[in-house]
């Protein structure tokens, strides 16, 4: 069965440092998509980055990059130069072929950026 | 701002009552998805509509129903509410041909 695992319930990072949030996935499908979303304390769900299973290059969006290692089934989020506003919950999610973009979610990682 | 609009932002009601949550997708997006986020179950897909028609169903209770109107806005109706229905309900839309889902700011439902 398809599954997303985020093993870090909470992370701390110093402002201006880089941080990596882990995500592993399980699927037998060859075609799938991986997402990262940010949920600040205000509650909204903010799209950060997307990686398709057939994309050869790692996705990047500004300070966010996705370290996609297909053989290891990992899709780690790297945030460079952390800012105080990066403090939030971060969710990894996946869609797969035939599930029509229904997202399967991990349990999330709470990131705290210290000044 | 994702461009997806949800109202109301907060809703407080009593057990047994019925409520309606509203969602307007991003301009041009035909698909609308509803998700529920609760403390004990995390994020779960409820239902999807595409251009007015139901496309997929997830873990949606029979007490819950949804529809998408000709102007593409969608409503999620929750009836015979129970304490366990307290959750954050998200609506999302996606551009045609894209895998990306953009979420609204959610409706926080509290059933007392």
XYZ file of N, CA and C in Angstrom:
681
model
N 0.836 -1.186 0.000
C 0.000 0.000 0.000
C 0.877 1.245 0.000
N 0.346 2.281 -0.601
C 1.086 3.535 -0.673
C 1.163 4.173 0.706
N 2.328 4.705 1.008
C 2.532 5.268 2.336
C 3.623 6.329 2.312
N 3.451 7.336 3.158
C 4.463 8.373 3.327
C 4.937 8.342 4.780
N 6.237 8.363 4.980
C 6.785 8.328 6.334
C 7.670 9.541 6.571
N 7.348 10.274 7.611
C 8.204 11.376 8.057
C 8.632 11.019 9.469
N 9.911 10.760 9.641
C 10.395 10.193 10.902
C 10.793 11.246 11.938
N 10.793 12.507 11.564
C 11.212 13.567 12.480
C 9.989 14.335 12.959
N 9.504 14.070 14.164
C 8.334 14.815 14.633
C 8.653 16.298 14.822
N 9.901 16.590 15.272
C 10.279 17.977 15.491
C 11.747 18.202 15.150
N 12.011 19.398 14.611
C 13.387 19.762 14.259
C 13.643 21.198 14.702
N 14.913 21.454 15.058
C 15.332 22.812 15.383
C 16.466 23.203 14.437
N 16.499 24.463 14.051
C 17.597 24.950 13.218
C 17.868 26.405 13.577
N 19.113 26.794 13.468
C 19.474 28.188 13.687
C 19.170 28.993 12.439
N 18.725 30.205 12.683
C 18.467 31.122 11.576
C 19.694 31.192 10.668
N 19.455 31.218 9.379
C 20.443 31.327 8.317
C 21.146 30.008 7.993
N 20.873 28.967 8.765
C 21.455 27.669 8.443
C 20.507 26.878 7.545
N 21.035 25.837 6.900
C 20.216 24.947 6.081
C 19.679 23.809 6.939
N 18.545 23.278 6.531
C 17.941 22.161 7.268
C 17.335 21.187 6.264
N 17.415 19.905 6.594
C 16.835 18.866 5.746
C 15.738 18.147 6.504
N 14.557 18.092 5.893
C 13.423 17.374 6.467
C 13.247 16.087 5.677
N 13.176 14.963 6.393
C 13.174 13.662 5.746
C 11.775 13.202 5.350
N 11.730 12.495 4.242
C 10.484 11.897 3.776
C 10.826 10.645 2.981
N 10.241 9.533 3.351
C 10.350 8.335 2.530
C 8.951 7.924 2.113
N 8.884 7.271 0.973
C 7.581 6.894 0.441
C 7.616 5.442 0.002
N 6.437 4.896 -0.104
C 6.314 3.512 -0.528
C 5.204 3.426 -1.559
N 5.539 2.967 -2.719
C 4.560 2.743 -3.772
C 5.122 1.757 -4.772
N 4.242 0.996 -5.367
C 4.663 0.078 -6.417
C 4.421 0.683 -7.799
N 3.813 1.866 -7.832
C 3.561 2.521 -9.102
C 4.839 3.163 -9.625
N 4.962 3.191 -10.938
C 6.115 3.832 -11.580
C 5.864 5.332 -11.763
N 4.611 5.699 -11.831
C 4.267 7.095 -12.048
C 3.650 7.659 -10.776
N 4.305 8.617 -10.193
C 3.808 9.224 -8.956
C 4.377 10.633 -8.813
N 3.794 11.378 -7.919
C 4.257 12.736 -7.667
C 4.461 12.948 -6.182
N 5.448 13.729 -5.843
C 5.782 13.998 -4.441
C 5.693 15.494 -4.188
N 5.119 15.831 -3.067
C 4.854 17.226 -2.721
C 5.378 17.525 -1.324
N 5.686 18.783 -1.125
C 5.907 19.311 0.214
C 5.005 20.523 0.404
N 4.339 20.525 1.573
C 3.488 21.643 1.947
C 3.940 22.164 3.311
N 3.712 23.452 3.504
C 4.028 24.116 4.772
C 2.726 24.557 5.416
N 2.595 24.277 6.703
C 1.402 24.729 7.434
C 1.843 25.548 8.640
N 1.802 26.876 8.543
C 2.138 27.717 9.711
C 1.051 27.621 10.759
N 1.304 28.257 11.879
C 0.353 28.174 12.995
C -1.005 28.771 12.628
N -1.053 29.616 11.640
C -2.332 30.195 11.206
C -3.215 29.166 10.511
N -2.650 28.040 10.103
C -3.470 26.928 9.619
C -3.511 26.686 8.131
N -3.199 27.692 7.318
C -3.316 27.453 5.873
C -2.274 26.455 5.387
N -2.539 25.803 4.294
C -1.657 24.788 3.710
C -1.017 25.393 2.459
N 0.283 25.584 2.520
C 0.981 26.318 1.468
C 1.833 25.361 0.634
N 1.590 25.334 -0.665
C 2.370 24.500 -1.572
C 3.805 25.031 -1.646
N 4.777 24.124 -1.505
C 6.182 24.514 -1.585
C 6.852 24.020 -2.851
N 6.732 22.702 -3.120
C 7.537 22.130 -4.188
C 6.944 20.802 -4.627
N 7.174 20.459 -5.889
C 6.645 19.229 -6.472
C 7.748 18.519 -7.267
N 7.776 17.201 -7.174
C 8.716 16.382 -7.941
C 7.956 15.223 -8.583
N 8.008 15.105 -9.865
C 7.410 13.971 -10.554
C 8.392 12.805 -10.589
N 7.860 11.602 -10.626
C 8.731 10.427 -10.565
C 9.629 10.299 -11.787
N 9.220 10.913 -12.892
C 10.024 10.821 -14.107
C 10.936 12.025 -14.296
N 10.854 12.977 -13.369
C 11.725 14.160 -13.489
C 13.154 13.762 -13.145
N 14.069 14.077 -14.040
C 15.464 13.680 -13.813
C 16.202 14.659 -12.914
N 15.790 15.912 -12.961
C 16.436 16.916 -12.127
C 15.675 17.062 -10.808
N 16.412 17.343 -9.745
C 15.762 17.660 -8.477
C 15.028 18.983 -8.596
N 13.807 19.025 -8.047
C 13.022 20.248 -8.119
C 13.588 21.312 -7.180
N 13.507 22.550 -7.621
C 13.904 23.678 -6.771
C 12.881 24.784 -6.917
N 12.617 25.451 -5.806
C 11.722 26.615 -5.791
C 12.304 27.606 -4.788
N 13.084 28.531 -5.286
C 13.691 29.516 -4.387
C 14.617 28.858 -3.383
N 14.325 29.050 -2.086
C 15.171 28.459 -1.028
C 14.863 26.989 -0.767
N 13.850 26.460 -1.461
C 13.460 25.075 -1.253
C 14.001 24.200 -2.385
N 14.528 23.055 -2.016
C 14.907 22.068 -3.015
C 14.503 20.690 -2.513
N 14.225 19.822 -3.447
C 13.805 18.478 -3.095
C 14.914 17.520 -3.507
N 15.470 16.817 -2.547
C 16.526 15.839 -2.803
C 15.858 14.494 -3.089
N 15.686 14.205 -4.373
C 14.929 13.040 -4.811
C 15.885 11.891 -5.084
N 15.764 10.822 -4.303
C 16.580 9.630 -4.510
C 15.626 8.472 -4.738
N 15.411 8.193 -6.024
C 14.369 7.255 -6.418
C 14.640 5.845 -5.913
N 15.869 5.399 -5.997
C 16.186 4.031 -5.589
C 15.961 3.839 -4.094
N 16.171 4.890 -3.344
C 15.989 4.816 -1.891
C 14.586 5.225 -1.489
N 13.784 5.628 -2.476
C 12.408 6.092 -2.228
C 12.397 7.177 -1.165
N 13.250 8.153 -1.368
C 13.254 9.277 -0.440
C 13.085 10.590 -1.205
N 12.460 11.554 -0.551
C 12.162 12.850 -1.164
C 12.327 13.917 -0.088
N 13.553 14.132 0.312
C 13.824 15.049 1.422
C 13.738 16.504 0.980
N 13.205 17.330 1.844
C 13.108 18.777 1.579
C 14.311 19.473 2.209
N 14.980 20.269 1.427
C 16.105 21.063 1.937
C 15.696 22.526 1.898
N 15.786 23.167 3.052
C 15.530 24.605 3.141
C 16.871 25.278 3.392
N 17.273 26.140 2.496
C 18.552 26.826 2.675
C 18.305 28.157 3.383
N 19.311 28.616 4.101
C 19.260 29.932 4.753
C 17.942 30.135 5.497
N 17.709 29.312 6.521
C 16.438 29.345 7.250
C 16.112 30.736 7.770
N 14.824 31.047 7.768
C 14.329 32.319 8.287
C 13.336 32.031 9.410
N 13.122 33.014 10.262
C 12.207 32.837 11.389
C 10.812 32.450 10.883
N 10.441 32.980 9.746
C 9.126 32.680 9.175
C 8.996 31.265 8.645
N 10.073 30.517 8.642
C 10.014 29.123 8.210
C 9.496 28.207 9.314
N 9.371 28.728 10.523
C 8.837 27.925 11.625
C 7.404 27.521 11.308
N 7.169 26.218 11.213
C 5.860 25.717 10.785
C 5.887 24.193 10.812
N 4.723 23.605 10.508
C 4.661 22.156 10.237
C 4.911 21.965 8.747
N 5.639 20.911 8.421
C 5.934 20.593 7.031
C 5.440 19.180 6.746
N 4.644 19.074 5.678
C 4.064 17.805 5.304
C 4.595 17.353 3.947
N 4.949 16.082 3.901
C 5.291 15.422 2.648
C 4.048 14.662 2.198
N 3.784 14.671 0.901
C 2.588 14.012 0.389
C 2.870 13.410 -0.980
N 2.004 12.492 -1.382
C 2.237 11.767 -2.635
C 0.926 11.515 -3.347
N 0.976 11.594 -4.673
C -0.082 11.047 -5.501
C 0.541 9.965 -6.356
N -0.301 9.072 -6.869
C 0.223 8.022 -7.723
C -0.747 7.765 -8.855
N -0.245 7.084 -9.842
C -1.020 6.853 -11.060
C -2.351 6.200 -10.710
N -3.425 6.780 -11.233
C -4.734 6.179 -11.020
C -5.461 6.668 -9.785
N -4.841 7.436 -8.931
C -5.590 7.901 -7.755
C -6.039 9.338 -7.904
N -5.846 9.843 -9.135
C -6.506 11.087 -9.498
C -6.177 12.251 -8.571
N -4.922 12.340 -8.188
C -4.416 13.453 -7.384
C -4.969 13.459 -5.964
N -5.450 12.338 -5.477
C -5.774 12.268 -4.053
C -4.448 12.155 -3.313
N -4.184 13.100 -2.467
C -2.912 13.119 -1.771
C -2.912 12.171 -0.587
N -1.804 11.432 -0.464
C -1.552 10.645 0.735
C -0.501 11.405 1.518
N -0.748 11.608 2.813
C 0.064 12.527 3.601
C 0.898 11.805 4.648
N 2.068 12.384 4.936
C 2.809 11.989 6.112
C 2.234 12.700 7.338
N 2.791 12.376 8.499
C 2.286 12.967 9.737
C 2.876 14.340 10.024
N 3.869 14.720 9.268
C 4.417 16.059 9.389
C 5.628 16.152 10.289
N 6.398 17.209 10.067
C 7.559 17.558 10.896
C 7.403 18.995 11.336
N 7.524 19.219 12.625
C 7.432 20.577 13.150
C 8.828 21.195 13.166
N 9.007 22.280 12.444
C 10.308 22.954 12.365
C 10.264 24.241 13.163
N 11.246 24.409 14.032
C 11.393 25.660 14.782
C 12.722 26.291 14.393
N 12.669 27.539 13.958
C 13.875 28.276 13.589
C 14.225 29.209 14.733
N 15.412 29.028 15.284
C 15.853 29.842 16.421
C 16.658 31.049 15.955
N 16.427 32.197 16.590
C 17.183 33.410 16.184
C 18.631 33.343 16.644
N -1.017 34.060 -1.117
C -2.427 33.761 -1.399
C -2.528 32.742 -2.537
N -3.161 31.585 -2.227
C -3.238 30.505 -3.213
C -4.267 30.780 -4.297
N -5.216 31.669 -4.031
C -6.290 31.926 -4.973
C -7.531 31.084 -4.707
N -7.443 30.139 -3.771
C -8.596 29.327 -3.380
C -9.232 29.992 -2.153
N -10.523 30.234 -2.224
C -11.217 30.958 -1.158
C -12.165 30.028 -0.419
N -12.027 30.012 0.900
C -12.924 29.208 1.719
C -13.621 30.090 2.740
N -14.913 29.842 2.908
C -15.675 30.534 3.946
C -16.601 29.551 4.639
N -16.884 29.763 5.919
C -16.254 30.743 6.794
C -14.879 30.253 7.256
N -14.152 31.093 7.912
C -12.839 30.688 8.416
C -12.982 29.863 9.685
N -13.954 30.233 10.504
C -14.235 29.512 11.745
C -15.731 29.263 11.827
N -16.075 28.098 12.431
C -17.471 27.740 12.592
C -17.600 26.981 13.913
N -18.477 27.471 14.762
C -18.730 26.803 16.031
C -20.197 26.428 16.063
N -20.468 25.154 16.345
C -21.844 24.690 16.329
C -22.016 23.582 17.362
N -23.218 23.078 17.474
C -23.518 22.064 18.482
C -23.725 20.708 17.821
N -23.644 19.683 18.622
C -23.885 18.327 18.106
C -25.300 18.227 17.547
N -25.420 17.448 16.480
C -26.713 17.255 15.854
C -27.050 18.278 14.788
N -26.299 19.353 14.722
C -26.582 20.418 13.763
C -26.025 20.100 12.384
N -26.360 20.968 11.427
C -25.890 20.841 10.052
C -25.198 22.144 9.664
N -24.073 22.017 8.941
C -23.352 23.203 8.484
C -22.968 23.042 7.015
N -22.694 24.166 6.387
C -22.249 24.168 4.996
C -20.963 24.959 4.887
N -19.960 24.334 4.315
C -18.678 24.983 4.068
C -18.584 25.284 2.584
N -18.033 26.455 2.287
C -18.008 26.900 0.902
C -16.596 27.077 0.392
N -16.416 26.801 -0.896
C -15.091 26.904 -1.508
C -15.218 27.459 -2.914
N -14.377 28.430 -3.230
C -14.249 28.909 -4.608
C -12.853 28.567 -5.100
N -12.737 27.787 -6.158
C -11.407 27.390 -6.635
C -10.694 28.553 -7.319
N -9.436 28.345 -7.641
C -8.683 29.345 -8.388
C -9.334 29.544 -9.755
N -9.208 30.744 -10.252
C -9.795 31.056 -11.548
C -9.268 30.091 -12.608
N -10.192 29.438 -13.309
C -9.794 28.520 -14.376
C -9.643 27.074 -13.954
N -9.567 26.821 -12.645
C -9.421 25.437 -12.192
C -10.784 24.752 -12.168
N -10.860 23.571 -12.754
C -12.122 22.851 -12.825
C -12.292 21.840 -11.692
N -11.173 21.442 -11.110
C -11.211 20.405 -10.061
C -11.229 21.025 -8.674
N -12.050 20.439 -7.813
C -12.094 20.838 -6.412
C -11.966 19.583 -5.563
N -11.120 19.668 -4.553
C -10.896 18.553 -3.631
C -11.218 19.028 -2.217
N -11.788 18.146 -1.430
C -12.031 18.434 -0.017
C -11.195 17.483 0.834
N -10.525 18.056 1.852
C -9.712 17.295 2.794
C -10.112 17.660 4.212
N -9.949 16.687 5.096
C -10.201 16.915 6.509
C -8.886 16.714 7.265
N -8.575 17.639 8.176
C -7.389 17.494 9.008
C -7.816 17.464 10.467
N -7.642 16.319 11.104
C -7.971 16.196 12.520
C -6.738 15.758 13.281
N -6.782 15.973 14.575
C -5.605 15.665 15.407
C -5.320 14.172 15.433
N -6.382 13.365 15.449
C -6.145 11.928 15.602
C -5.922 11.208 14.275
N -6.429 11.749 13.169
C -6.315 11.028 11.895
C -5.452 11.745 10.861
N -4.947 12.902 11.204
C -4.121 13.629 10.241
C -4.959 14.133 9.078
N -4.338 14.224 7.922
C -5.011 14.736 6.727
C -5.618 13.590 5.924
N -6.896 13.720 5.588
C -7.561 12.674 4.821
C -8.365 13.288 3.686
N -8.281 12.622 2.538
C -9.052 13.025 1.376
C -10.514 12.646 1.590
N -11.406 13.575 1.256
C -12.836 13.307 1.402
C -13.488 13.042 0.038
N -13.386 14.013 -0.869
C -14.113 13.895 -2.128
C -13.528 14.867 -3.149
N -13.708 14.514 -4.437
C -13.238 15.362 -5.524
C -14.346 15.583 -6.532
N -14.417 16.811 -7.045
C -15.331 17.142 -8.139
C -14.523 17.701 -9.298
N -15.008 17.407 -10.489
C -14.396 17.959 -11.693
C -15.514 18.499 -12.574
N -15.509 19.789 -12.761
C -16.463 20.456 -13.646
C -17.905 20.048 -13.338
N -18.202 19.987 -12.074
C -19.573 19.735 -11.643
C -19.909 18.294 -11.342
N -19.003 17.387 -11.675
C -19.313 15.977 -11.468
C -18.374 15.357 -10.429
N -18.931 14.466 -9.634
C -18.110 13.769 -8.660
C -17.118 12.878 -9.378
N -15.834 12.998 -8.990
C -14.802 12.234 -9.688
C -14.225 11.127 -8.810
N -14.082 11.390 -7.523
C -13.496 10.390 -6.622
C -13.984 10.615 -5.206
N -14.088 9.522 -4.489
C -14.528 9.587 -3.097
C -13.481 8.941 -2.221
N -13.281 9.549 -1.073
C -12.347 8.984 -0.103
C -13.085 8.576 1.148
N -12.501 8.968 2.283
C -13.094 8.576 3.567
C -14.189 9.532 4.008
N -15.183 9.690 3.191
C -16.254 10.630 3.508
C -17.420 9.887 4.136
N -17.882 10.404 5.272
C -18.990 9.783 5.969
C -20.293 9.991 5.211
N -21.263 9.117 5.457
C -22.565 9.256 4.787
C -23.290 10.521 5.240
N -22.953 10.999 6.419
C -23.569 12.239 6.928
C -23.033 13.484 6.207
N -22.001 13.269 5.437
C -21.379 14.389 4.712
C -21.746 14.279 3.228
N -21.939 15.401 2.594
C -22.180 15.404 1.155
C -21.557 16.656 0.564
N -21.350 16.649 -0.719
C -20.755 17.807 -1.370
C -21.344 17.955 -2.756
N -21.165 19.134 -3.315
C -21.537 19.351 -4.708
C -20.696 20.479 -5.276
N -20.609 20.491 -6.596
C -19.930 21.572 -7.298
C -20.934 22.183 -8.265
N -21.041 23.474 -8.208
C -22.060 24.199 -8.954
C -21.529 24.628 -10.323
N -22.448 25.070 -11.223
C -22.014 25.478 -12.568
C -20.944 26.566 -12.565
N -20.948 27.441 -11.548
C -19.888 28.468 -11.510
C -18.601 27.920 -10.901
N -18.560 26.626 -10.631
C -17.410 25.852 -10.144
C -17.149 25.973 -8.646
N -17.904 26.806 -7.950
C -17.708 26.789 -6.516
C -18.300 25.498 -5.948
N -17.821 25.127 -4.782
C -18.236 23.859 -4.189
C -18.685 24.083 -2.756
N -19.578 23.229 -2.313
C -20.031 23.260 -0.929
C -19.922 21.864 -0.329
N -19.484 21.841 0.912
C -19.414 20.601 1.677
C -20.427 20.717 2.797
N -21.388 19.798 2.813
C -22.445 19.806 3.808
C -22.187 18.721 4.838
N -22.185 19.127 6.082
C -21.950 18.187 7.181
C -23.196 18.198 8.057
N -23.808 17.022 8.252
C -25.047 16.980 9.020
C -24.914 16.043 10.211
N -25.900 16.135 11.104
C -25.917 15.322 12.336
C -24.533 15.332 12.980
N -24.027 16.525 13.191
C -22.637 16.676 13.616
C -22.364 16.025 14.966
N -21.172 15.452 15.053
C -20.706 14.813 16.279
C -19.427 15.527 16.731
N -19.079 15.308 17.994
C -17.877 15.943 18.535
C -16.649 15.613 17.690
N -16.593 14.383 17.198
C -15.453 13.918 16.415
C -15.330 14.547 15.042
N -16.332 15.307 14.644
C -16.257 15.988 13.351
C -15.472 17.296 13.448
N -15.138 17.675 14.656
C -14.328 18.882 14.839
C -12.991 18.688 14.144
N -12.682 19.580 13.232
C -11.476 19.430 12.422
C -11.295 20.679 11.578
N -10.171 20.699 10.880
C -9.913 21.745 9.889
C -10.239 21.148 8.519
N -11.141 21.786 7.802
C -11.569 21.281 6.502
C -10.971 22.168 5.415
N -10.238 21.513 4.532
C -9.576 22.231 3.449
C -10.248 21.934 2.119
N -10.252 22.949 1.278
C -10.609 22.792 -0.106
C -9.347 23.066 -0.922
N -9.183 22.347 -2.026
C -8.036 22.573 -2.899
C -8.495 22.531 -4.344
N -7.752 23.206 -5.201
C -8.044 23.099 -6.631
C -6.737 22.892 -7.381
N -6.853 22.377 -8.589
C -5.654 22.136 -9.388
C -5.880 22.601 -10.811
N -4.840 23.184 -11.413
C -4.950 23.598 -12.824
C -5.023 22.362 -13.720
N -5.712 22.507 -14.822
C -5.827 21.397 -15.767
C -4.448 21.008 -16.269
N -4.159 19.716 -16.244
C -2.880 19.233 -16.746
C -1.736 19.359 -15.767
N -2.018 19.866 -14.588
C -0.944 20.020 -13.590
C -1.180 19.058 -12.439
N -0.083 18.635 -11.834
C -0.194 17.781 -10.665
C -0.343 18.594 -9.382
N -0.131 19.886 -9.453
C -0.074 20.687 -8.228
C -1.468 20.949 -7.676
N -1.577 20.867 -6.376
C -2.810 21.189 -5.672
C -2.587 22.433 -4.835
N -3.485 23.385 -4.956
C -3.409 24.618 -4.187
C -4.574 24.652 -3.203
N -4.216 24.901 -1.953
C -5.194 24.820 -0.884
C -5.705 26.190 -0.460
N -6.945 26.198 -0.022
C -7.482 27.371 0.641
C -6.978 27.424 2.077
N -7.393 28.435 2.793
C -6.912 28.632 4.165
C -7.657 27.784 5.176
N -8.689 27.073 4.732
C -9.372 26.123 5.595
C -10.522 26.720 6.392
N -11.428 25.849 6.816
C -12.494 26.202 7.742
C -12.297 25.373 9.001
N -12.110 26.060 10.109
C -11.954 25.359 11.389
C -13.336 25.129 11.987
N -13.761 23.882 12.055
C -15.068 23.536 12.597
C -14.909 23.015 14.017
N -15.653 23.616 14.916
C -15.676 23.151 16.298
C -17.090 22.736 16.640
N -17.259 21.467 17.015
C -18.571 20.958 17.406
C -18.573 20.790 18.927
N -19.481 21.513 19.570
C -19.493 21.515 21.040
C -20.664 20.704 21.605
